[in-house]
Coordinates of C-alpha atoms in Angstrom, one line a residue:
Chain A
M12 CA -38.2 10.3 8.6
E13 CA -34.9 11.4 10.0
R14 CA -32.3 8.9 8.5
E15 CA -29.6 7.4 10.7
V16 CA -26.4 5.6 10.4
N17 CA -26.4 2.2 12.6
A18 CA -24.1 0.6 15.0
Y19 CA -24.2 -3.1 15.8
K20 CA -24.1 -4.1 19.4
C21 CA -23.4 -7.6 20.5
R22 CA -26.1 -9.1 22.4
K23 CA -23.7 -11.2 24.5
C24 CA -21.2 -8.5 25.7
G25 CA -22.6 -5.3 24.5
T26 CA -19.7 -4.1 22.3
L27 CA -20.8 -1.7 19.7
H28 CA -19.3 -2.1 16.3
Y29 CA -19.1 0.3 13.3
P30 CA -19.0 -0.8 10.7
F31 CA -21.0 -4.1 10.6
R32 CA -19.8 -7.2 11.6
M33 CA -20.8 -11.0 11.6
V34 CA -18.7 -12.1 14.6
C35 CA -18.0 -9.9 17.8
K36 CA -14.4 -8.5 17.8
N37 CA -14.6 -8.6 21.6
C38 CA -16.0 -11.9 22.8
R39 CA -16.3 -13.6 19.3
A40 CA -19.8 -14.7 19.9
N41 CA -20.5 -17.0 16.8
D42 CA -24.2 -16.9 16.8
Y43 CA -26.1 -15.8 13.6
F44 CA -28.0 -12.2 13.9
E45 CA -26.6 -11.8 17.5
F46 CA -26.3 -8.0 17.2
D47 CA -28.9 -5.2 18.1
I48 CA -29.1 -2.2 15.8
E49 CA -28.5 0.9 17.5
P50 CA -28.4 4.5 15.7
L51 CA -25.0 6.3 16.3
P52 CA -25.1 9.6 17.9
K53 CA -24.7 12.8 15.8
R54 CA -22.2 14.8 17.6
G55 CA -18.4 14.3 18.0
K56 CA -15.1 15.8 17.4
L57 CA -13.0 16.0 14.4
L58 CA -10.1 13.9 14.7
T59 CA -8.4 14.5 11.3
F60 CA -9.6 15.7 7.9
T61 CA -8.6 16.2 4.3
F62 CA -9.6 18.0 1.1
I63 CA -9.7 15.6 -2.0
H64 CA -9.0 17.3 -5.2
N65 CA -8.9 14.3 -7.6
L66 CA -12.2 12.5 -7.4
P67 CA -13.8 9.9 -9.1
A68 CA -16.4 10.8 -11.9
Q69 CA -19.5 10.5 -9.6
F70 CA -18.3 13.5 -7.4
E71 CA -19.1 16.7 -9.3
V72 CA -17.1 19.1 -7.2
A73 CA -13.5 20.1 -7.6
R74 CA -12.6 19.6 -3.9
L75 CA -14.3 17.3 -1.4
G76 CA -13.8 17.5 2.5
L77 CA -13.6 14.2 4.3
G78 CA -12.7 13.4 7.9
I79 CA -12.7 11.0 10.8
V80 CA -15.0 11.7 13.7
E81 CA -15.1 10.5 17.2
L82 CA -18.8 10.6 18.3
E83 CA -20.1 11.3 21.7
N84 CA -20.1 7.4 22.5
G85 CA -16.5 6.9 21.4
I86 CA -17.3 5.3 18.2
R87 CA -15.2 6.6 15.3
V88 CA -16.8 7.2 11.8
T89 CA -15.5 8.4 8.3
G90 CA -17.7 11.2 6.8
Q91 CA -17.9 14.0 4.4
V92 CA -16.8 17.3 6.1
D93 CA -18.7 20.4 4.8
I94 CA -16.5 22.9 6.7
E95 CA -14.7 25.8 5.1
D96 CA -11.6 25.9 7.3
P97 CA -11.7 23.0 9.7
T98 CA -9.4 22.5 12.7
L99 CA -8.4 19.4 14.7
G100 CA -10.5 18.6 17.7
M101 CA -13.5 20.9 16.8
D102 CA -16.8 20.1 17.6
V103 CA -18.9 18.9 14.7
V104 CA -22.6 17.5 14.2
G105 CA -23.5 15.0 11.6
N106 CA -26.5 15.0 9.1
V107 CA -27.4 11.7 7.1
E108 CA -27.8 13.0 3.6
V109 CA -26.8 11.7 -0.1
V110 CA -22.9 11.3 -0.2
R111 CA -22.6 9.5 -3.5
H112 CA -24.8 9.0 -6.7
D113 CA -24.1 5.5 -7.9
T114 CA -25.5 4.1 -11.2
Y115 CA -28.7 2.7 -9.6
D116 CA -28.6 4.3 -6.2
D117 CA -28.2 7.2 -4.1
R118 CA -25.9 6.3 -1.1
Y119 CA -26.5 8.0 2.4
G120 CA -23.8 8.7 4.9
F121 CA -22.7 11.2 7.3
V122 CA -21.9 14.8 6.4
F123 CA -20.4 16.9 9.2
R124 CA -20.7 20.5 10.0
A125 CA -19.6 22.6 12.5
A126 CA -21.5 22.2 15.8
Chain B
M26 CA 10.7 -26.6 5.9
R27 CA 13.1 -26.5 3.2
D28 CA 15.3 -23.4 2.4
V29 CA 14.3 -21.4 -0.5
Y30 CA 16.4 -19.3 -2.8
I31 CA 15.8 -16.8 -5.7
I32 CA 17.8 -17.8 -8.7
G33 CA 16.2 -15.5 -11.4
I34 CA 14.9 -12.0 -11.6
G35 CA 13.1 -10.1 -14.5
I36 CA 11.5 -6.7 -14.9
T37 CA 9.8 -4.5 -17.5
T38 CA 10.4 -0.7 -17.5
F39 CA 7.7 0.9 -15.4
T40 CA 5.9 3.3 -17.5
R41 CA 2.9 3.5 -19.8
L42 CA 3.0 0.2 -21.8
E43 CA 1.1 -0.2 -25.0
Y44 CA 0.7 -3.9 -24.8
P45 CA -1.9 -6.5 -23.3
L46 CA -1.5 -7.2 -19.4
S47 CA -0.6 -10.9 -20.1
E48 CA 2.3 -10.0 -22.2
I49 CA 3.7 -7.5 -19.7
A50 CA 3.8 -10.4 -17.1
A51 CA 5.2 -12.7 -19.8
Y52 CA 7.9 -10.2 -20.8
A53 CA 9.1 -10.0 -17.1
S54 CA 8.8 -13.7 -16.6
M55 CA 11.0 -14.5 -19.6
G56 CA 13.8 -12.2 -18.1
A57 CA 13.5 -14.0 -14.9
L58 CA 13.5 -17.4 -16.8
K59 CA 16.5 -16.4 -18.8
D60 CA 18.3 -15.1 -15.8
A61 CA 17.9 -18.4 -13.9
G62 CA 18.7 -20.4 -16.9
V63 CA 15.6 -22.6 -16.8
T64 CA 12.9 -23.1 -19.5
D65 CA 10.5 -25.0 -17.2
V66 CA 8.7 -24.5 -13.9
D67 CA 6.4 -26.6 -11.7
Y68 CA 4.3 -23.7 -10.7
V69 CA 3.4 -20.3 -11.9
L70 CA 1.7 -17.5 -9.4
V71 CA 0.6 -14.3 -11.0
A72 CA 0.0 -11.3 -8.8
N73 CA -2.5 -8.7 -10.2
M74 CA -5.1 -6.5 -8.6
G75 CA -7.3 -5.1 -11.3
S76 CA -7.1 -7.4 -14.7
A77 CA -10.9 -8.2 -14.5
R78 CA -12.0 -4.7 -13.6
I79 CA -9.6 -2.4 -15.4
N80 CA -8.5 -4.8 -18.5
N81 CA -11.8 -6.6 -18.8
Q82 CA -9.7 -9.9 -18.3
S83 CA -10.3 -12.4 -15.6
A84 CA -8.4 -15.7 -14.9
L85 CA -5.1 -13.9 -15.7
A86 CA -2.8 -16.8 -14.7
S87 CA -4.2 -19.2 -17.5
A88 CA -3.4 -16.6 -20.0
V89 CA 0.1 -15.9 -18.7
V90 CA 1.3 -19.5 -18.5
D91 CA -0.4 -20.1 -21.9
T92 CA 1.7 -17.2 -23.3
L93 CA 4.8 -18.3 -22.0
S94 CA 4.1 -22.0 -23.3
L95 CA 4.7 -23.2 -19.7
T96 CA 1.5 -25.4 -19.7
P97 CA 0.8 -27.8 -18.0
A98 CA 2.2 -26.2 -15.1
G99 CA -0.3 -25.1 -12.4
A100 CA -1.1 -21.5 -12.5
V101 CA -2.9 -19.4 -9.9
R102 CA -3.5 -15.7 -9.8
I103 CA -3.2 -13.9 -6.4
E104 CA -5.1 -10.7 -5.7
N105 CA -4.4 -9.2 -2.3
G106 CA -4.8 -5.5 -3.2
P107 CA -1.4 -3.5 -3.4
A108 CA 0.2 -6.6 -1.3
S109 CA -0.6 -9.0 -4.1
G110 CA 3.1 -9.0 -5.0
A111 CA 4.6 -10.3 -1.7
S112 CA 1.7 -12.2 -1.0
A113 CA 2.3 -14.3 -4.3
I114 CA 6.0 -14.6 -3.1
K115 CA 4.8 -16.1 0.2
E116 CA 2.5 -18.6 -1.5
G117 CA 5.5 -19.5 -3.7
F118 CA 7.9 -19.8 -0.9
M119 CA 5.5 -22.1 0.9
A120 CA 5.1 -24.1 -2.4
V121 CA 9.0 -24.7 -2.4
A122 CA 9.5 -24.9 1.3
S123 CA 6.8 -27.6 1.8
G124 CA 8.4 -29.7 -0.9
M125 CA 5.5 -29.9 -3.2
H126 CA 7.5 -27.8 -6.0
D127 CA 11.1 -27.3 -6.8
T128 CA 10.9 -24.4 -9.1
V129 CA 8.2 -21.6 -9.1
L130 CA 7.8 -18.7 -11.1
V131 CA 6.3 -15.6 -9.3
V132 CA 5.3 -12.8 -11.5
G133 CA 3.4 -9.6 -10.7
A134 CA 1.9 -7.2 -13.3
E135 CA -0.5 -4.5 -13.6
R136 CA -1.7 -2.4 -16.6
M137 CA -3.3 0.7 -14.9
R138 CA -2.9 3.2 -17.9
E139 CA -5.5 1.3 -19.8
V140 CA -7.8 3.6 -18.0
N141 CA -7.6 7.4 -17.1
N142 CA -5.9 8.7 -13.8
L143 CA -9.5 9.3 -12.2
E144 CA -10.6 5.7 -13.1
A145 CA -7.3 4.1 -11.9
T146 CA -7.6 6.0 -8.5
D147 CA -11.3 5.0 -8.2
F148 CA -10.3 1.3 -8.7
V149 CA -7.7 1.3 -6.2
A150 CA -10.1 3.1 -3.9
T151 CA -12.4 0.0 -4.1
L152 CA -10.4 -1.8 -1.5
T153 CA -11.6 0.6 1.3
H154 CA -14.6 -0.4 3.2
P155 CA -17.4 -0.4 0.8
M156 CA -20.1 1.2 3.3
A157 CA -18.0 3.0 5.8
E158 CA -15.6 4.4 3.5
Y159 CA -15.9 4.1 -0.2
I160 CA -19.2 5.7 -0.4
Y161 CA -17.9 8.9 0.8
G162 CA -15.3 9.3 -1.7
V163 CA -12.5 8.1 0.3
T164 CA -9.5 7.5 -2.1
L165 CA -6.1 6.2 -1.2
P166 CA -4.5 9.8 -1.5
G167 CA -7.4 10.6 1.0
H168 CA -6.5 8.0 3.5
A169 CA -2.6 9.0 3.2
A170 CA -3.7 13.0 3.8
M171 CA -5.6 12.2 6.8
F172 CA -2.9 9.9 8.1
T173 CA -0.2 12.6 7.4
R174 CA -2.1 15.5 9.2
L175 CA -2.0 13.6 12.3
Y176 CA 1.5 12.6 11.9
M177 CA 2.5 16.1 11.5
E178 CA 0.5 17.0 14.4
K179 CA 1.6 14.2 16.7
Y180 CA 5.5 14.0 15.6
G181 CA 6.4 17.4 14.1
V182 CA 6.7 16.1 10.5
T183 CA 6.4 18.9 8.1
E184 CA 6.0 19.5 4.5
R185 CA 9.6 19.8 4.1
H186 CA 10.0 16.3 5.3
L187 CA 7.7 15.0 3.0
A188 CA 9.4 16.7 0.0
M189 CA 12.8 15.3 1.1
V190 CA 11.5 11.8 0.8
G191 CA 10.2 12.5 -2.8
V192 CA 13.4 14.1 -4.0
K193 CA 15.6 11.3 -2.4
N194 CA 13.6 8.7 -4.2
Q195 CA 13.1 10.3 -7.5
N196 CA 16.7 11.1 -7.6
N197 CA 17.5 7.6 -6.8
A198 CA 15.1 6.6 -9.7
M199 CA 17.5 8.5 -12.2
L200 CA 19.9 5.7 -11.3
N201 CA 17.5 3.0 -12.4
K202 CA 16.9 2.3 -16.0
D203 CA 13.7 0.6 -15.5
A204 CA 12.1 3.4 -13.3
H205 CA 9.0 5.2 -14.4
L206 CA 10.0 8.8 -13.4
H207 CA 13.3 10.0 -14.9
Q208 CA 12.8 13.6 -13.7
K209 CA 15.2 15.2 -11.2
I210 CA 13.3 17.2 -8.8
T211 CA 14.6 19.7 -6.0
M212 CA 13.3 21.1 -2.8
D213 CA 13.3 24.6 -4.6
G214 CA 11.2 23.4 -7.6
I215 CA 8.5 21.5 -5.4
L216 CA 8.6 23.5 -2.2
D217 CA 10.6 26.6 -1.8
S218 CA 10.4 28.7 -4.9
P219 CA 7.4 31.1 -5.8
E220 CA 6.3 28.5 -8.8
A221 CA 6.6 25.5 -6.3
F222 CA 3.1 25.1 -5.6
T223 CA 2.1 25.4 -9.2
N224 CA 4.4 22.7 -10.1
N225 CA 3.3 20.7 -7.0
P226 CA -0.4 21.3 -6.5
W227 CA -2.8 19.6 -3.7
V228 CA -3.8 16.2 -4.4
A229 CA -5.4 15.6 -0.9
E230 CA -4.5 18.4 1.7
P231 CA -1.9 18.2 3.2
I232 CA -0.4 16.0 0.5
R233 CA 1.0 17.2 -2.9
F234 CA 1.4 15.9 -6.2
F235 CA 5.0 15.0 -5.5
D236 CA 4.0 13.2 -2.4
C237 CA 2.3 10.5 -4.6
C238 CA 3.6 7.8 -6.5
P239 CA 2.8 7.7 -10.3
V240 CA 0.1 5.5 -12.0
S241 CA 2.3 3.0 -13.9
D242 CA 2.1 -0.1 -16.1
G243 CA 4.8 -2.7 -15.5
G244 CA 5.7 -6.3 -14.4
A245 CA 8.5 -8.1 -12.2
A246 CA 9.2 -11.7 -11.9
L247 CA 11.3 -14.0 -9.7
I248 CA 12.2 -17.8 -9.8
L249 CA 11.9 -19.3 -6.5
A250 CA 13.9 -22.7 -6.0
S251 CA 14.8 -25.5 -3.8
K252 CA 18.6 -25.5 -2.4
E253 CA 19.4 -28.5 -5.0
V254 CA 18.0 -26.3 -7.8
A255 CA 19.5 -23.2 -6.6
E256 CA 23.2 -24.7 -6.3
A257 CA 22.9 -26.5 -9.7
S258 CA 22.0 -23.1 -11.4
G259 CA 25.4 -21.5 -10.4
K260 CA 23.5 -18.2 -9.4
P261 CA 24.3 -16.1 -6.4
M262 CA 22.7 -17.9 -3.6
I263 CA 20.0 -15.5 -2.2
R264 CA 17.8 -17.1 0.5
I265 CA 14.3 -15.9 1.5
T266 CA 15.2 -15.9 5.4
G267 CA 11.7 -14.6 6.9
I268 CA 8.3 -13.9 5.6
G269 CA 5.6 -12.3 8.2
Q270 CA 2.1 -11.2 7.2
A271 CA -0.3 -9.3 9.2
T272 CA -3.8 -7.7 9.0
D273 CA -5.6 -4.8 10.5
T274 CA -9.2 -3.5 10.6
L275 CA -10.6 -2.7 7.1
A276 CA -11.9 0.7 8.0
V277 CA -9.0 3.0 9.1
H278 CA -11.3 4.8 11.6
E279 CA -11.8 1.8 13.7
R280 CA -8.0 1.6 14.6
P281 CA -7.5 2.6 18.4
E282 CA -4.5 4.8 17.3
P283 CA -4.9 6.0 13.8
T284 CA -1.0 6.8 13.4
D285 CA -0.3 3.4 14.4
L286 CA 0.4 0.9 11.5
M287 CA 0.1 -2.3 13.6
A288 CA 0.2 -4.7 10.7
V289 CA 3.5 -3.3 9.3
R290 CA 5.0 -3.9 13.0
I291 CA 3.7 -7.2 13.5
A292 CA 4.5 -8.4 9.9
A293 CA 8.0 -7.4 10.5
Q294 CA 8.2 -8.9 13.9
R295 CA 7.1 -12.1 12.2
A296 CA 9.7 -11.8 9.7
Y297 CA 12.5 -11.1 12.0
E298 CA 11.4 -14.2 14.2
M299 CA 11.3 -16.5 11.3
A300 CA 14.7 -15.2 10.0
G301 CA 16.3 -15.3 13.6
I302 CA 17.4 -11.5 13.1
T303 CA 16.6 -8.1 14.2
A304 CA 15.9 -4.8 12.3
A305 CA 19.9 -3.8 13.1
D306 CA 21.0 -6.7 10.8
I307 CA 19.2 -5.3 7.7
D308 CA 21.8 -3.7 5.1
V309 CA 19.3 -2.3 2.3
A310 CA 15.4 -1.9 2.5
E311 CA 12.7 -1.3 0.0
L312 CA 9.7 0.3 1.8
H313 CA 6.1 0.9 0.4
D314 CA 6.3 4.5 -0.5
A315 CA 2.9 5.2 -2.3
F316 CA 3.0 8.2 -0.4
T317 CA 6.0 10.2 1.1
I318 CA 4.7 9.6 4.6
L319 CA 4.5 5.9 4.3
E320 CA 8.3 5.7 3.9
I321 CA 8.8 7.8 7.2
A322 CA 6.1 5.8 9.0
E323 CA 7.1 2.3 7.9
S324 CA 10.7 3.0 8.7
E325 CA 9.8 3.2 12.3
E326 CA 7.3 0.4 12.3
V327 CA 9.7 -2.0 10.8
G328 CA 12.1 -1.0 13.7
F329 CA 14.8 0.8 11.8
F330 CA 14.1 3.9 13.9
E331 CA 12.2 4.7 17.1
K332 CA 8.3 5.6 16.4
G333 CA 8.1 9.4 15.6
T334 CA 11.8 10.0 14.7
G335 CA 11.8 8.6 11.2
H336 CA 11.7 12.0 9.8
L337 CA 14.6 13.0 11.9
A338 CA 16.8 10.0 10.5
L339 CA 15.8 11.2 6.9
E340 CA 17.1 14.7 7.7
R341 CA 20.4 13.4 8.9
G342 CA 20.7 11.6 5.4
E343 CA 20.5 7.9 7.1
T344 CA 18.1 6.7 4.5
A345 CA 20.2 7.8 1.5
I346 CA 22.0 5.2 -0.6
D347 CA 25.2 5.9 1.2
G348 CA 23.7 6.2 4.6
K349 CA 23.4 4.2 7.7
M350 CA 20.1 2.5 6.8
P351 CA 19.6 2.8 2.8
I352 CA 15.8 2.9 1.9
N353 CA 14.4 2.8 -1.6
P354 CA 17.7 2.7 -3.6
S355 CA 15.5 1.7 -6.5
G356 CA 13.5 5.0 -6.1
G357 CA 10.6 3.3 -4.6
L358 CA 7.2 3.5 -5.8
K359 CA 7.6 7.3 -5.8
G360 CA 10.1 7.0 -8.4
K361 CA 10.3 3.7 -9.8
G362 CA 6.4 3.5 -10.3
H363 CA 3.8 1.7 -8.7
P364 CA 2.0 -1.0 -11.0
V365 CA 0.0 -2.3 -7.9
G366 CA 0.1 -6.1 -8.6
A367 CA 3.7 -5.8 -9.5
T368 CA 5.1 -3.7 -6.7
G369 CA 5.9 -6.2 -4.3
V370 CA 7.7 -8.4 -6.6
A371 CA 9.4 -5.5 -7.9
Q372 CA 10.9 -4.6 -4.4
V373 CA 12.3 -8.1 -4.0
H374 CA 13.9 -7.8 -7.5
E375 CA 15.8 -4.6 -6.2
I376 CA 16.7 -6.4 -3.1
V377 CA 18.3 -9.2 -5.4
V378 CA 20.0 -6.8 -7.6
Q379 CA 21.4 -5.2 -4.4
L380 CA 22.6 -8.5 -2.8
R381 CA 24.0 -9.6 -6.2
G382 CA 26.0 -6.2 -6.2
D383 CA 24.7 -5.6 -9.8
A384 CA 23.0 -2.1 -8.9
G385 CA 25.8 0.2 -10.5
E386 CA 25.5 3.5 -9.3
R387 CA 22.9 3.1 -7.0
Q388 CA 24.6 0.1 -5.4
V389 CA 24.5 0.0 -1.5
K390 CA 28.0 -1.0 -0.5
D391 CA 28.5 -4.5 0.8
A392 CA 24.8 -5.3 1.0
R393 CA 24.3 -8.8 2.3
T394 CA 20.8 -8.6 3.9
G395 CA 17.8 -7.0 2.7
L396 CA 14.1 -6.3 3.7
A397 CA 10.9 -5.5 1.6
C398 CA 7.8 -4.1 3.1
N399 CA 4.7 -4.7 0.7
F400 CA 1.8 -2.7 2.3
G401 CA -1.8 -3.5 1.2
G402 CA -4.9 -1.5 1.8
F403 CA -4.3 1.6 3.9
G404 CA -2.1 -0.7 6.2
N405 CA -4.7 -3.5 6.5
N406 CA -3.0 -6.4 4.9
V407 CA 0.9 -6.0 5.1
V408 CA 3.6 -8.8 4.0
V409 CA 7.3 -7.9 5.3
S410 CA 10.1 -10.4 3.8
T411 CA 13.8 -10.7 4.5
Y412 CA 16.7 -12.0 2.5
A413 CA 20.3 -12.8 2.8
R414 CA 23.2 -13.6 0.3
E415 CA 24.8 -16.9 1.5
D416 CA 27.8 -17.3 -0.8

């Protein structure tokens, strides 16, 4: 099964949220569970990026790429960037894979590569 | 609302301190109590971010009030990320302004060097969004780096400007005996010479080692008091004229304009409105330069310079101690150090030293008004406060 990262769509006004919220930031609808789950698209543009050189112990790499991507539907996400020499504005495509090994769990999230 | 004054200040040296966190807080507090000439207070606020996680001690305020033999005064720990210090000052202000208390001790303290640097960086990173940021390995240097890249692209800020902030603030720290870094740095040593990038390696591209504040232990304390208590103390009358606080989205990627520090701008507007002043009325400022880019960006958002021109004012020397708008004469977080919970209190400590005229070689001439910007999260929880000397 292909894994997804989900956005949350308000049932009252249709505003899409990522990350999750309990109350809609647009219409402030205050009903429990008033969001529909909607998988985020995978393609987008790289808005900014960095390579981090001092990482917490769980990351067994010397240098980790991270960036902010604006996806096709306009929602922005943070993710890992597996691109040797990225440029601002380049087209990228995300895959959902293990991004962090915690003590009890593997954490899944976006890893972006050149489209 | 009653007027609130600062009648006492105390601080520890910012460095690696080999004694317990509660004693770091108590040491700074003793200095403030002694400076104010008081032995008792009504209420104690302890600003700290990490005691339960990195020092294995919760309920820190109970330990501090006991160490100081101030029981049975009320005592509360304030945890609000890197803005804990100014948040505690705000709570102390409200306690005196409301008439509930006459004398309040506000102390900020952190002991980060009890763990290694990577653990300290990871601990601070826990303030990011748990599912949308933290899991990816985002650290605060990482956020600062992604922000810096956009600022460079949009406004023409270069590595040279970043290095200029670092050189200015570390050299100011040379004039501050309590500062963490007493290491004079030059543009040649960190940017221009062939060895520069060996001295100054990447932390998170495009920011380098000397763009980042050190990881410090330390404490700073203030005594806040009503006008009656302040007048009786005989100390210089330094009033808290305005405090503004504002928040922004927890996940940085969600902001409509990622180079915008909305919470800084709104917090400053709220402080100015409360004080009945504008940015042009400020004589000296302490800004939250955990990373060099933040001094430039905050100097714009608090209204000292137009958006996108802070680096040009820096180039012209306007932010130097003898410039038109002196910023971080203490050395800032960059030079003085950044024990997270203590920082917001330490910034105001420096403003009081400056307004009292006690800053020695780093004294800003004729300083009568000051501003402090304590930046929490990556700009998601910010407190800006303003001060004036009235006597």
